[in-house]
Amino acid sequence: MQALFTLETVAVLLALAYVVLAIRQNPWCWLASALAAGIYMVLFFEGRLFMESLLQLFYMGMAGYGLWAWRYGSTATSGLPVTQRRLAWHGLTISFILVVTVAIAFLLHRFTAAEAVFIDTLTTVASLVTTWMVARKIAENWLYWVVIDAIYVYLFATKGYFLTAILYTLFLGMAAYGYFSWRKQSIN
């Protein structure tokens, strides 16, 4: 019974709660995110996924920002509305993600003992941008998560984080559902 309640198990449950609550636009998602991130920061550092470990620190900060943005980030009395962005905006965003990924991956490869350098960096950089999109309630964030989550399934399975790989497999379907749910509620 003790093996069922590992730190990874707790982090998985909290991360799952985060996504379910985020889809429902429930501000409690940000607390679940912060707690999961704290646990994963330690786990990924121990697994030498340095960018993923740093990403978790960012997630902890974004949890505070996300909560603030969802409650006070709009002039509307009902909080921040869901919006959509044009294709050109996404083209620039994806280009930014790729350029930053290549630059950071080069430095990590050259100066650290990090493992899975390009994939670790790509998922981290894309997750940073996409988490900001969640905090700003940009509906297409969920489409980015579909791609990111698919890559994470591979990364976490190859690093031995099997519960987390299963979690990210679940996230794939949840992200698709999140997109359709948020798109219906968007103001444009």
PDB file of N, CA, C and O in Angstrom, residues 77-142:
ATOM      1  N   THR A  77     -16.608  42.851 -14.609  1.00  0.00           N
ATOM      2  CA  THR A  77     -16.879  42.454 -13.226  1.00  0.00           C
ATOM      3  C   THR A  77     -16.901  40.946 -13.063  1.00  0.00           C
ATOM      4  O   THR A  77     -16.768  40.445 -11.961  1.00  0.00           O
ATOM      5  N   SER A  78     -17.039  40.214 -14.147  1.00  0.00           N
ATOM      6  CA  SER A  78     -17.097  38.755 -14.057  1.00  0.00           C
ATOM      7  C   SER A  78     -15.732  38.096 -14.213  1.00  0.00           C
ATOM      8  O   SER A  78     -15.639  36.889 -14.323  1.00  0.00           O
ATOM      9  N   GLY A  79     -14.662  38.869 -14.228  1.00  0.00           N
ATOM     10  CA  GLY A  79     -13.331  38.302 -14.371  1.00  0.00           C
ATOM     11  C   GLY A  79     -12.868  38.282 -15.818  1.00  0.00           C
ATOM     12  O   GLY A  79     -13.516  38.814 -16.715  1.00  0.00           O
ATOM     13  N   LEU A  80     -11.750  37.665 -16.043  1.00  0.00           N
ATOM     14  CA  LEU A  80     -11.117  37.629 -17.350  1.00  0.00           C
ATOM     15  C   LEU A  80     -11.906  36.730 -18.307  1.00  0.00           C
ATOM     16  O   LEU A  80     -12.161  35.578 -18.000  1.00  0.00           O
ATOM     17  N   PRO A  81     -12.289  37.255 -19.486  1.00  0.00           N
ATOM     18  CA  PRO A  81     -13.026  36.427 -20.445  1.00  0.00           C
ATOM     19  C   PRO A  81     -12.083  35.552 -21.273  1.00  0.00           C
ATOM     20  O   PRO A  81     -10.907  35.856 -21.431  1.00  0.00           O
ATOM     21  N   VAL A  82     -12.602  34.461 -21.807  1.00  0.00           N
ATOM     22  CA  VAL A  82     -11.857  33.610 -22.726  1.00  0.00           C
ATOM     23  C   VAL A  82     -11.819  34.311 -24.086  1.00  0.00           C
ATOM     24  O   VAL A  82     -12.837  34.806 -24.568  1.00  0.00           O
ATOM     25  N   THR A  83     -10.635  34.345 -24.709  1.00  0.00           N
ATOM     26  CA  THR A  83     -10.474  34.953 -26.031  1.00  0.00           C
ATOM     27  C   THR A  83      -9.755  33.980 -26.967  1.00  0.00           C
ATOM     28  O   THR A  83      -9.227  32.962 -26.524  1.00  0.00           O
ATOM     29  N   GLN A  84      -9.738  34.333 -28.260  1.00  0.00           N
ATOM     30  CA  GLN A  84      -9.006  33.570 -29.261  1.00  0.00           C
ATOM     31  C   GLN A  84      -8.043  34.508 -29.971  1.00  0.00           C
ATOM     32  O   GLN A  84      -8.261  35.716 -30.012  1.00  0.00           O
ATOM     33  N   ARG A  85      -6.981  33.939 -30.540  1.00  0.00           N
ATOM     34  CA  ARG A  85      -5.979  34.726 -31.268  1.00  0.00           C
ATOM     35  C   ARG A  85      -5.968  34.321 -32.740  1.00  0.00           C
ATOM     36  O   ARG A  85      -6.319  33.203 -33.090  1.00  0.00           O
ATOM     37  N   ARG A  86      -5.508  35.243 -33.580  1.00  0.00           N
ATOM     38  CA  ARG A  86      -5.411  34.992 -35.027  1.00  0.00           C
ATOM     39  C   ARG A  86      -4.258  34.044 -35.327  1.00  0.00           C
ATOM     40  O   ARG A  86      -3.315  33.908 -34.548  1.00  0.00           O
ATOM     41  N   LEU A  87      -4.303  33.442 -36.507  1.00  0.00           N
ATOM     42  CA  LEU A  87      -3.283  32.491 -36.943  1.00  0.00           C
ATOM     43  C   LEU A  87      -1.896  33.130 -36.977  1.00  0.00           C
ATOM     44  O   LEU A  87      -0.902  32.496 -36.593  1.00  0.00           O
ATOM     45  N   ALA A  88      -1.788  34.374 -37.408  1.00  0.00           N
ATOM     46  CA  ALA A  88      -0.484  35.061 -37.454  1.00  0.00           C
ATOM     47  C   ALA A  88       0.129  35.159 -36.057  1.00  0.00           C
ATOM     48  O   ALA A  88       1.348  35.004 -35.892  1.00  0.00           O
ATOM     49  N   TRP A  89      -0.689  35.414 -35.056  1.00  0.00           N
ATOM     50  CA  TRP A  89      -0.203  35.477 -33.678  1.00  0.00           C
ATOM     51  C   TRP A  89       0.413  34.144 -33.282  1.00  0.00           C
ATOM     52  O   TRP A  89       1.487  34.088 -32.671  1.00  0.00           O
ATOM     53  N   HIS A  90      -0.253  33.054 -33.658  1.00  0.00           N
ATOM     54  CA  HIS A  90       0.259  31.724 -33.321  1.00  0.00           C
ATOM     55  C   HIS A  90       1.525  31.401 -34.098  1.00  0.00           C
ATOM     56  O   HIS A  90       2.428  30.739 -33.567  1.00  0.00           O
ATOM     57  N   GLY A  91       1.627  31.880 -35.338  1.00  0.00           N
ATOM     58  CA  GLY A  91       2.849  31.684 -36.111  1.00  0.00           C
ATOM     59  C   GLY A  91       4.042  32.329 -35.431  1.00  0.00           C
ATOM     60  O   GLY A  91       5.124  31.730 -35.316  1.00  0.00           O
ATOM     61  N   LEU A  92       3.850  33.541 -34.939  1.00  0.00           N
ATOM     62  CA  LEU A  92       4.920  34.239 -34.218  1.00  0.00           C
ATOM     63  C   LEU A  92       5.239  33.543 -32.894  1.00  0.00           C
ATOM     64  O   LEU A  92       6.411  33.418 -32.512  1.00  0.00           O
ATOM     65  N   THR A  93       4.216  33.079 -32.225  1.00  0.00           N
ATOM     66  CA  THR A  93       4.408  32.402 -30.939  1.00  0.00           C
ATOM     67  C   THR A  93       5.198  31.110 -31.124  1.00  0.00           C
ATOM     68  O   THR A  93       6.152  30.838 -30.375  1.00  0.00           O
ATOM     69  N   ILE A  94       4.852  30.320 -32.116  1.00  0.00           N
ATOM     70  CA  ILE A  94       5.555  29.062 -32.375  1.00  0.00           C
ATOM     71  C   ILE A  94       6.995  29.339 -32.815  1.00  0.00           C
ATOM     72  O   ILE A  94       7.930  28.648 -32.380  1.00  0.00           O
ATOM     73  N   SER A  95       7.197  30.355 -33.624  1.00  0.00           N
ATOM     74  CA  SER A  95       8.556  30.730 -34.035  1.00  0.00           C
ATOM     75  C   SER A  95       9.393  31.122 -32.827  1.00  0.00           C
ATOM     76  O   SER A  95      10.562  30.716 -32.698  1.00  0.00           O
ATOM     77  N   PHE A  96       8.826  31.894 -31.934  1.00  0.00           N
ATOM     78  CA  PHE A  96       9.511  32.293 -30.704  1.00  0.00           C
ATOM     79  C   PHE A  96       9.909  31.058 -29.890  1.00  0.00           C
ATOM     80  O   PHE A  96      11.047  30.953 -29.423  1.00  0.00           O
ATOM     81  N   ILE A  97       8.974  30.131 -29.723  1.00  0.00           N
ATOM     82  CA  ILE A  97       9.243  28.911 -28.963  1.00  0.00           C
ATOM     83  C   ILE A  97      10.423  28.146 -29.575  1.00  0.00           C
ATOM     84  O   ILE A  97      11.330  27.712 -28.852  1.00  0.00           O
ATOM     85  N   LEU A  98      10.440  28.009 -30.880  1.00  0.00           N
ATOM     86  CA  LEU A  98      11.503  27.242 -31.536  1.00  0.00           C
ATOM     87  C   LEU A  98      12.862  27.922 -31.439  1.00  0.00           C
ATOM     88  O   LEU A  98      13.879  27.267 -31.163  1.00  0.00           O
ATOM     89  N   VAL A  99      12.908  29.232 -31.630  1.00  0.00           N
ATOM     90  CA  VAL A  99      14.183  29.959 -31.550  1.00  0.00           C
ATOM     91  C   VAL A  99      14.748  29.883 -30.137  1.00  0.00           C
ATOM     92  O   VAL A  99      15.943  29.596 -29.939  1.00  0.00           O
ATOM     93  N   VAL A 100      13.925  30.119 -29.142  1.00  0.00           N
ATOM     94  CA  VAL A 100      14.391  30.057 -27.756  1.00  0.00           C
ATOM     95  C   VAL A 100      14.818  28.636 -27.401  1.00  0.00           C
ATOM     96  O   VAL A 100      15.836  28.426 -26.726  1.00  0.00           O
ATOM     97  N   THR A 101      14.079  27.651 -27.881  1.00  0.00           N
ATOM     98  CA  THR A 101      14.426  26.253 -27.612  1.00  0.00           C
ATOM     99  C   THR A 101      15.807  25.907 -28.150  1.00  0.00           C
ATOM    100  O   THR A 101      16.627  25.313 -27.443  1.00  0.00           O
ATOM    101  N   VAL A 102      16.078  26.264 -29.383  1.00  0.00           N
ATOM    102  CA  VAL A 102      17.376  25.947 -29.995  1.00  0.00           C
ATOM    103  C   VAL A 102      18.510  26.619 -29.216  1.00  0.00           C
ATOM    104  O   VAL A 102      19.541  25.988 -28.930  1.00  0.00           O
ATOM    105  N   ALA A 103      18.336  27.866 -28.851  1.00  0.00           N
ATOM    106  CA  ALA A 103      19.384  28.594 -28.128  1.00  0.00           C
ATOM    107  C   ALA A 103      19.664  27.963 -26.759  1.00  0.00           C
ATOM    108  O   ALA A 103      20.826  27.717 -26.399  1.00  0.00           O
ATOM    109  N   ILE A 104      18.620  27.677 -26.010  1.00  0.00           N
ATOM    110  CA  ILE A 104      18.803  27.105 -24.670  1.00  0.00           C
ATOM    111  C   ILE A 104      19.333  25.675 -24.756  1.00  0.00           C
ATOM    112  O   ILE A 104      20.218  25.286 -23.981  1.00  0.00           O
ATOM    113  N   ALA A 105      18.821  24.889 -25.688  1.00  0.00           N
ATOM    114  CA  ALA A 105      19.278  23.500 -25.834  1.00  0.00           C
ATOM    115  C   ALA A 105      20.771  23.458 -26.177  1.00  0.00           C
ATOM    116  O   ALA A 105      21.509  22.603 -25.667  1.00  0.00           O
ATOM    117  N   PHE A 106      21.210  24.371 -27.030  1.00  0.00           N
ATOM    118  CA  PHE A 106      22.632  24.440 -27.363  1.00  0.00           C
ATOM    119  C   PHE A 106      23.462  24.671 -26.102  1.00  0.00           C
ATOM    120  O   PHE A 106      24.463  23.991 -25.862  1.00  0.00           O
ATOM    121  N   LEU A 107      23.037  25.634 -25.291  1.00  0.00           N
ATOM    122  CA  LEU A 107      23.782  25.947 -24.062  1.00  0.00           C
ATOM    123  C   LEU A 107      23.753  24.780 -23.071  1.00  0.00           C
ATOM    124  O   LEU A 107      24.777  24.457 -22.459  1.00  0.00           O
ATOM    125  N   LEU A 108      22.607  24.162 -22.910  1.00  0.00           N
ATOM    126  CA  LEU A 108      22.509  23.020 -21.985  1.00  0.00           C
ATOM    127  C   LEU A 108      23.380  21.859 -22.453  1.00  0.00           C
ATOM    128  O   LEU A 108      24.048  21.208 -21.649  1.00  0.00           O
ATOM    129  N   HIS A 109      23.343  21.594 -23.734  1.00  0.00           N
ATOM    130  CA  HIS A 109      24.140  20.491 -24.276  1.00  0.00           C
ATOM    131  C   HIS A 109      25.627  20.740 -24.066  1.00  0.00           C
ATOM    132  O   HIS A 109      26.385  19.834 -23.723  1.00  0.00           O
ATOM    133  N   ARG A 110      26.011  21.966 -24.256  1.00  0.00           N
ATOM    134  CA  ARG A 110      27.434  22.317 -24.177  1.00  0.00           C
ATOM    135  C   ARG A 110      27.949  22.415 -22.736  1.00  0.00           C
ATOM    136  O   ARG A 110      29.088  22.057 -22.466  1.00  0.00           O
ATOM    137  N   PHE A 111      27.107  22.901 -21.806  1.00  0.00           N
ATOM    138  CA  PHE A 111      27.613  23.241 -20.475  1.00  0.00           C
ATOM    139  C   PHE A 111      27.033  22.448 -19.310  1.00  0.00           C
ATOM    140  O   PHE A 111      27.375  22.738 -18.162  1.00  0.00           O
ATOM    141  N   THR A 112      26.137  21.488 -19.561  1.00  0.00           N
ATOM    142  CA  THR A 112      25.568  20.724 -18.442  1.00  0.00           C
ATOM    143  C   THR A 112      25.568  19.233 -18.762  1.00  0.00           C
ATOM    144  O   THR A 112      25.856  18.819 -19.881  1.00  0.00           O
ATOM    145  N   ALA A 113      25.190  18.465 -17.784  1.00  0.00           N
ATOM    146  CA  ALA A 113      25.036  17.015 -17.945  1.00  0.00           C
ATOM    147  C   ALA A 113      23.563  16.658 -18.100  1.00  0.00           C
ATOM    148  O   ALA A 113      23.161  15.523 -17.826  1.00  0.00           O
ATOM    149  N   ALA A 114      22.765  17.619 -18.514  1.00  0.00           N
ATOM    150  CA  ALA A 114      21.328  17.385 -18.666  1.00  0.00           C
ATOM    151  C   ALA A 114      21.078  16.273 -19.684  1.00  0.00           C
ATOM    152  O   ALA A 114      21.847  16.077 -20.619  1.00  0.00           O
ATOM    153  N   GLU A 115      19.980  15.576 -19.490  1.00  0.00           N
ATOM    154  CA  GLU A 115      19.595  14.504 -20.396  1.00  0.00           C
ATOM    155  C   GLU A 115      18.409  14.946 -21.235  1.00  0.00           C
ATOM    156  O   GLU A 115      17.667  15.838 -20.846  1.00  0.00           O
ATOM    157  N   ALA A 116      18.239  14.304 -22.397  1.00  0.00           N
ATOM    158  CA  ALA A 116      17.122  14.596 -23.314  1.00  0.00           C
ATOM    159  C   ALA A 116      17.020  16.106 -23.546  1.00  0.00           C
ATOM    160  O   ALA A 116      15.945  16.693 -23.443  1.00  0.00           O
ATOM    161  N   VAL A 117      18.145  16.714 -23.854  1.00  0.00           N
ATOM    162  CA  VAL A 117      18.273  18.174 -23.863  1.00  0.00           C
ATOM    163  C   VAL A 117      17.256  18.863 -24.772  1.00  0.00           C
ATOM    164  O   VAL A 117      16.563  19.784 -24.338  1.00  0.00           O
ATOM    165  N   PHE A 118      17.146  18.460 -26.036  1.00  0.00           N
ATOM    166  CA  PHE A 118      16.252  19.178 -26.940  1.00  0.00           C
ATOM    167  C   PHE A 118      14.791  18.997 -26.534  1.00  0.00           C
ATOM    168  O   PHE A 118      14.040  19.965 -26.470  1.00  0.00           O
ATOM    169  N   ILE A 119      14.385  17.770 -26.243  1.00  0.00           N
ATOM    170  CA  ILE A 119      12.988  17.525 -25.876  1.00  0.00           C
ATOM    171  C   ILE A 119      12.656  18.214 -24.557  1.00  0.00           C
ATOM    172  O   ILE A 119      11.603  18.831 -24.416  1.00  0.00           O
ATOM    173  N   ASP A 120      13.552  18.117 -23.597  1.00  0.00           N
ATOM    174  CA  ASP A 120      13.355  18.761 -22.299  1.00  0.00           C
ATOM    175  C   ASP A 120      13.208  20.270 -22.469  1.00  0.00           C
ATOM    176  O   ASP A 120      12.327  20.901 -21.883  1.00  0.00           O
ATOM    177  N   THR A 121      14.043  20.853 -23.314  1.00  0.00           N
ATOM    178  CA  THR A 121      13.996  22.300 -23.529  1.00  0.00           C
ATOM    179  C   THR A 121      12.744  22.708 -24.307  1.00  0.00           C
ATOM    180  O   THR A 121      12.066  23.681 -23.946  1.00  0.00           O
ATOM    181  N   LEU A 122      12.425  21.971 -25.373  1.00  0.00           N
ATOM    182  CA  LEU A 122      11.238  22.292 -26.167  1.00  0.00           C
ATOM    183  C   LEU A 122       9.975  22.243 -25.317  1.00  0.00           C
ATOM    184  O   LEU A 122       9.162  23.180 -25.339  1.00  0.00           O
ATOM    185  N   THR A 123       9.803  21.184 -24.561  1.00  0.00           N
ATOM    186  CA  THR A 123       8.586  21.081 -23.741  1.00  0.00           C
ATOM    187  C   THR A 123       8.558  22.152 -22.664  1.00  0.00           C
ATOM    188  O   THR A 123       7.489  22.684 -22.348  1.00  0.00           O
ATOM    189  N   THR A 124       9.720  22.498 -22.145  1.00  0.00           N
ATOM    190  CA  THR A 124       9.763  23.533 -21.110  1.00  0.00           C
ATOM    191  C   THR A 124       9.415  24.901 -21.680  1.00  0.00           C
ATOM    192  O   THR A 124       8.553  25.609 -21.140  1.00  0.00           O
ATOM    193  N   VAL A 125      10.058  25.279 -22.757  1.00  0.00           N
ATOM    194  CA  VAL A 125       9.805  26.595 -23.358  1.00  0.00           C
ATOM    195  C   VAL A 125       8.347  26.688 -23.815  1.00  0.00           C
ATOM    196  O   VAL A 125       7.658  27.689 -23.546  1.00  0.00           O
ATOM    197  N   ALA A 126       7.860  25.651 -24.494  1.00  0.00           N
ATOM    198  CA  ALA A 126       6.467  25.658 -24.949  1.00  0.00           C
ATOM    199  C   ALA A 126       5.506  25.703 -23.760  1.00  0.00           C
ATOM    200  O   ALA A 126       4.491  26.404 -23.814  1.00  0.00           O
ATOM    201  N   SER A 127       5.830  25.008 -22.694  1.00  0.00           N
ATOM    202  CA  SER A 127       4.972  25.035 -21.507  1.00  0.00           C
ATOM    203  C   SER A 127       4.955  26.392 -20.828  1.00  0.00           C
ATOM    204  O   SER A 127       3.919  26.827 -20.315  1.00  0.00           O
ATOM    205  N   LEU A 128       6.096  27.073 -20.827  1.00  0.00           N
ATOM    206  CA  LEU A 128       6.147  28.427 -20.259  1.00  0.00           C
ATOM    207  C   LEU A 128       5.180  29.342 -20.998  1.00  0.00           C
ATOM    208  O   LEU A 128       4.357  30.043 -20.385  1.00  0.00           O
ATOM    209  N   VAL A 129       5.270  29.331 -22.308  1.00  0.00           N
ATOM    210  CA  VAL A 129       4.414  30.192 -23.128  1.00  0.00           C
ATOM    211  C   VAL A 129       2.950  29.783 -22.972  1.00  0.00           C
ATOM    212  O   VAL A 129       2.064  30.637 -22.807  1.00  0.00           O
ATOM    213  N   THR A 130       2.693  28.500 -22.994  1.00  0.00           N
ATOM    214  CA  THR A 130       1.317  28.013 -22.948  1.00  0.00           C
ATOM    215  C   THR A 130       0.683  28.243 -21.581  1.00  0.00           C
ATOM    216  O   THR A 130      -0.510  28.539 -21.493  1.00  0.00           O
ATOM    217  N   THR A 131       1.458  28.147 -20.530  1.00  0.00           N
ATOM    218  CA  THR A 131       0.918  28.444 -19.191  1.00  0.00           C
ATOM    219  C   THR A 131       0.509  29.906 -19.098  1.00  0.00           C
ATOM    220  O   THR A 131      -0.531  30.236 -18.514  1.00  0.00           O
ATOM    221  N   TRP A 132       1.294  30.796 -19.696  1.00  0.00           N
ATOM    222  CA  TRP A 132       0.899  32.205 -19.747  1.00  0.00           C
ATOM    223  C   TRP A 132      -0.426  32.333 -20.507  1.00  0.00           C
ATOM    224  O   TRP A 132      -1.297  33.113 -20.124  1.00  0.00           O
ATOM    225  N   MET A 133      -0.572  31.554 -21.602  1.00  0.00           N
ATOM    226  CA  MET A 133      -1.817  31.586 -22.379  1.00  0.00           C
ATOM    227  C   MET A 133      -3.011  31.127 -21.531  1.00  0.00           C
ATOM    228  O   MET A 133      -4.105  31.679 -21.653  1.00  0.00           O
ATOM    229  N   VAL A 134      -2.808  30.121 -20.680  1.00  0.00           N
ATOM    230  CA  VAL A 134      -3.878  29.674 -19.775  1.00  0.00           C
ATOM    231  C   VAL A 134      -4.247  30.808 -18.830  1.00  0.00           C
ATOM    232  O   VAL A 134      -5.426  31.114 -18.628  1.00  0.00           O
ATOM    233  N   ALA A 135      -3.221  31.441 -18.251  1.00  0.00           N
ATOM    234  CA  ALA A 135      -3.474  32.537 -17.303  1.00  0.00           C
ATOM    235  C   ALA A 135      -4.214  33.690 -17.962  1.00  0.00           C
ATOM    236  O   ALA A 135      -5.013  34.369 -17.312  1.00  0.00           O
ATOM    237  N   ARG A 136      -3.987  33.910 -19.255  1.00  0.00           N
ATOM    238  CA  ARG A 136      -4.673  34.975 -19.991  1.00  0.00           C
ATOM    239  C   ARG A 136      -5.977  34.481 -20.629  1.00  0.00           C
ATOM    240  O   ARG A 136      -6.651  35.230 -21.310  1.00  0.00           O
ATOM    241  N   LYS A 137      -6.314  33.217 -20.417  1.00  0.00           N
ATOM    242  CA  LYS A 137      -7.525  32.576 -20.949  1.00  0.00           C
ATOM    243  C   LYS A 137      -7.614  32.676 -22.473  1.00  0.00           C
ATOM    244  O   LYS A 137      -8.642  33.045 -23.036  1.00  0.00           O
ATOM    245  N   ILE A 138      -6.534  32.306 -23.130  1.00  0.00           N
ATOM    246  CA  ILE A 138      -6.510  32.214 -24.591  1.00  0.00           C
ATOM    247  C   ILE A 138      -6.921  30.786 -24.945  1.00  0.00           C
ATOM    248  O   ILE A 138      -6.230  29.826 -24.581  1.00  0.00           O
ATOM    249  N   ALA A 139      -8.033  30.637 -25.643  1.00  0.00           N
ATOM    250  CA  ALA A 139      -8.636  29.319 -25.883  1.00  0.00           C
ATOM    251  C   ALA A 139      -7.678  28.332 -26.541  1.00  0.00           C
ATOM    252  O   ALA A 139      -7.670  27.146 -26.206  1.00  0.00           O
ATOM    253  N   GLU A 140      -6.859  28.794 -27.460  1.00  0.00           N
ATOM    254  CA  GLU A 140      -5.975  27.892 -28.195  1.00  0.00           C
ATOM    255  C   GLU A 140      -4.867  27.284 -27.341  1.00  0.00           C
ATOM    256  O   GLU A 140      -4.155  26.386 -27.796  1.00  0.00           O
ATOM    257  N   ASN A 141      -4.722  27.725 -26.090  1.00  0.00           N
ATOM    258  CA  ASN A 141      -3.716  27.121 -25.223  1.00  0.00           C
ATOM    259  C   ASN A 141      -3.878  25.614 -25.185  1.00  0.00           C
ATOM    260  O   ASN A 141      -2.906  24.879 -25.136  1.00  0.00           O
ATOM    261  N   TRP A 142      -5.112  25.158 -25.238  1.00  0.00           N
ATOM    262  CA  TRP A 142      -5.386  23.720 -25.145  1.00  0.00           C
ATOM    263  C   TRP A 142      -4.845  22.966 -26.350  1.00  0.00           C
ATOM    264  O   TRP A 142      -4.425  21.812 -26.219  1.00  0.00           O
TER     265      TRP A 142
END
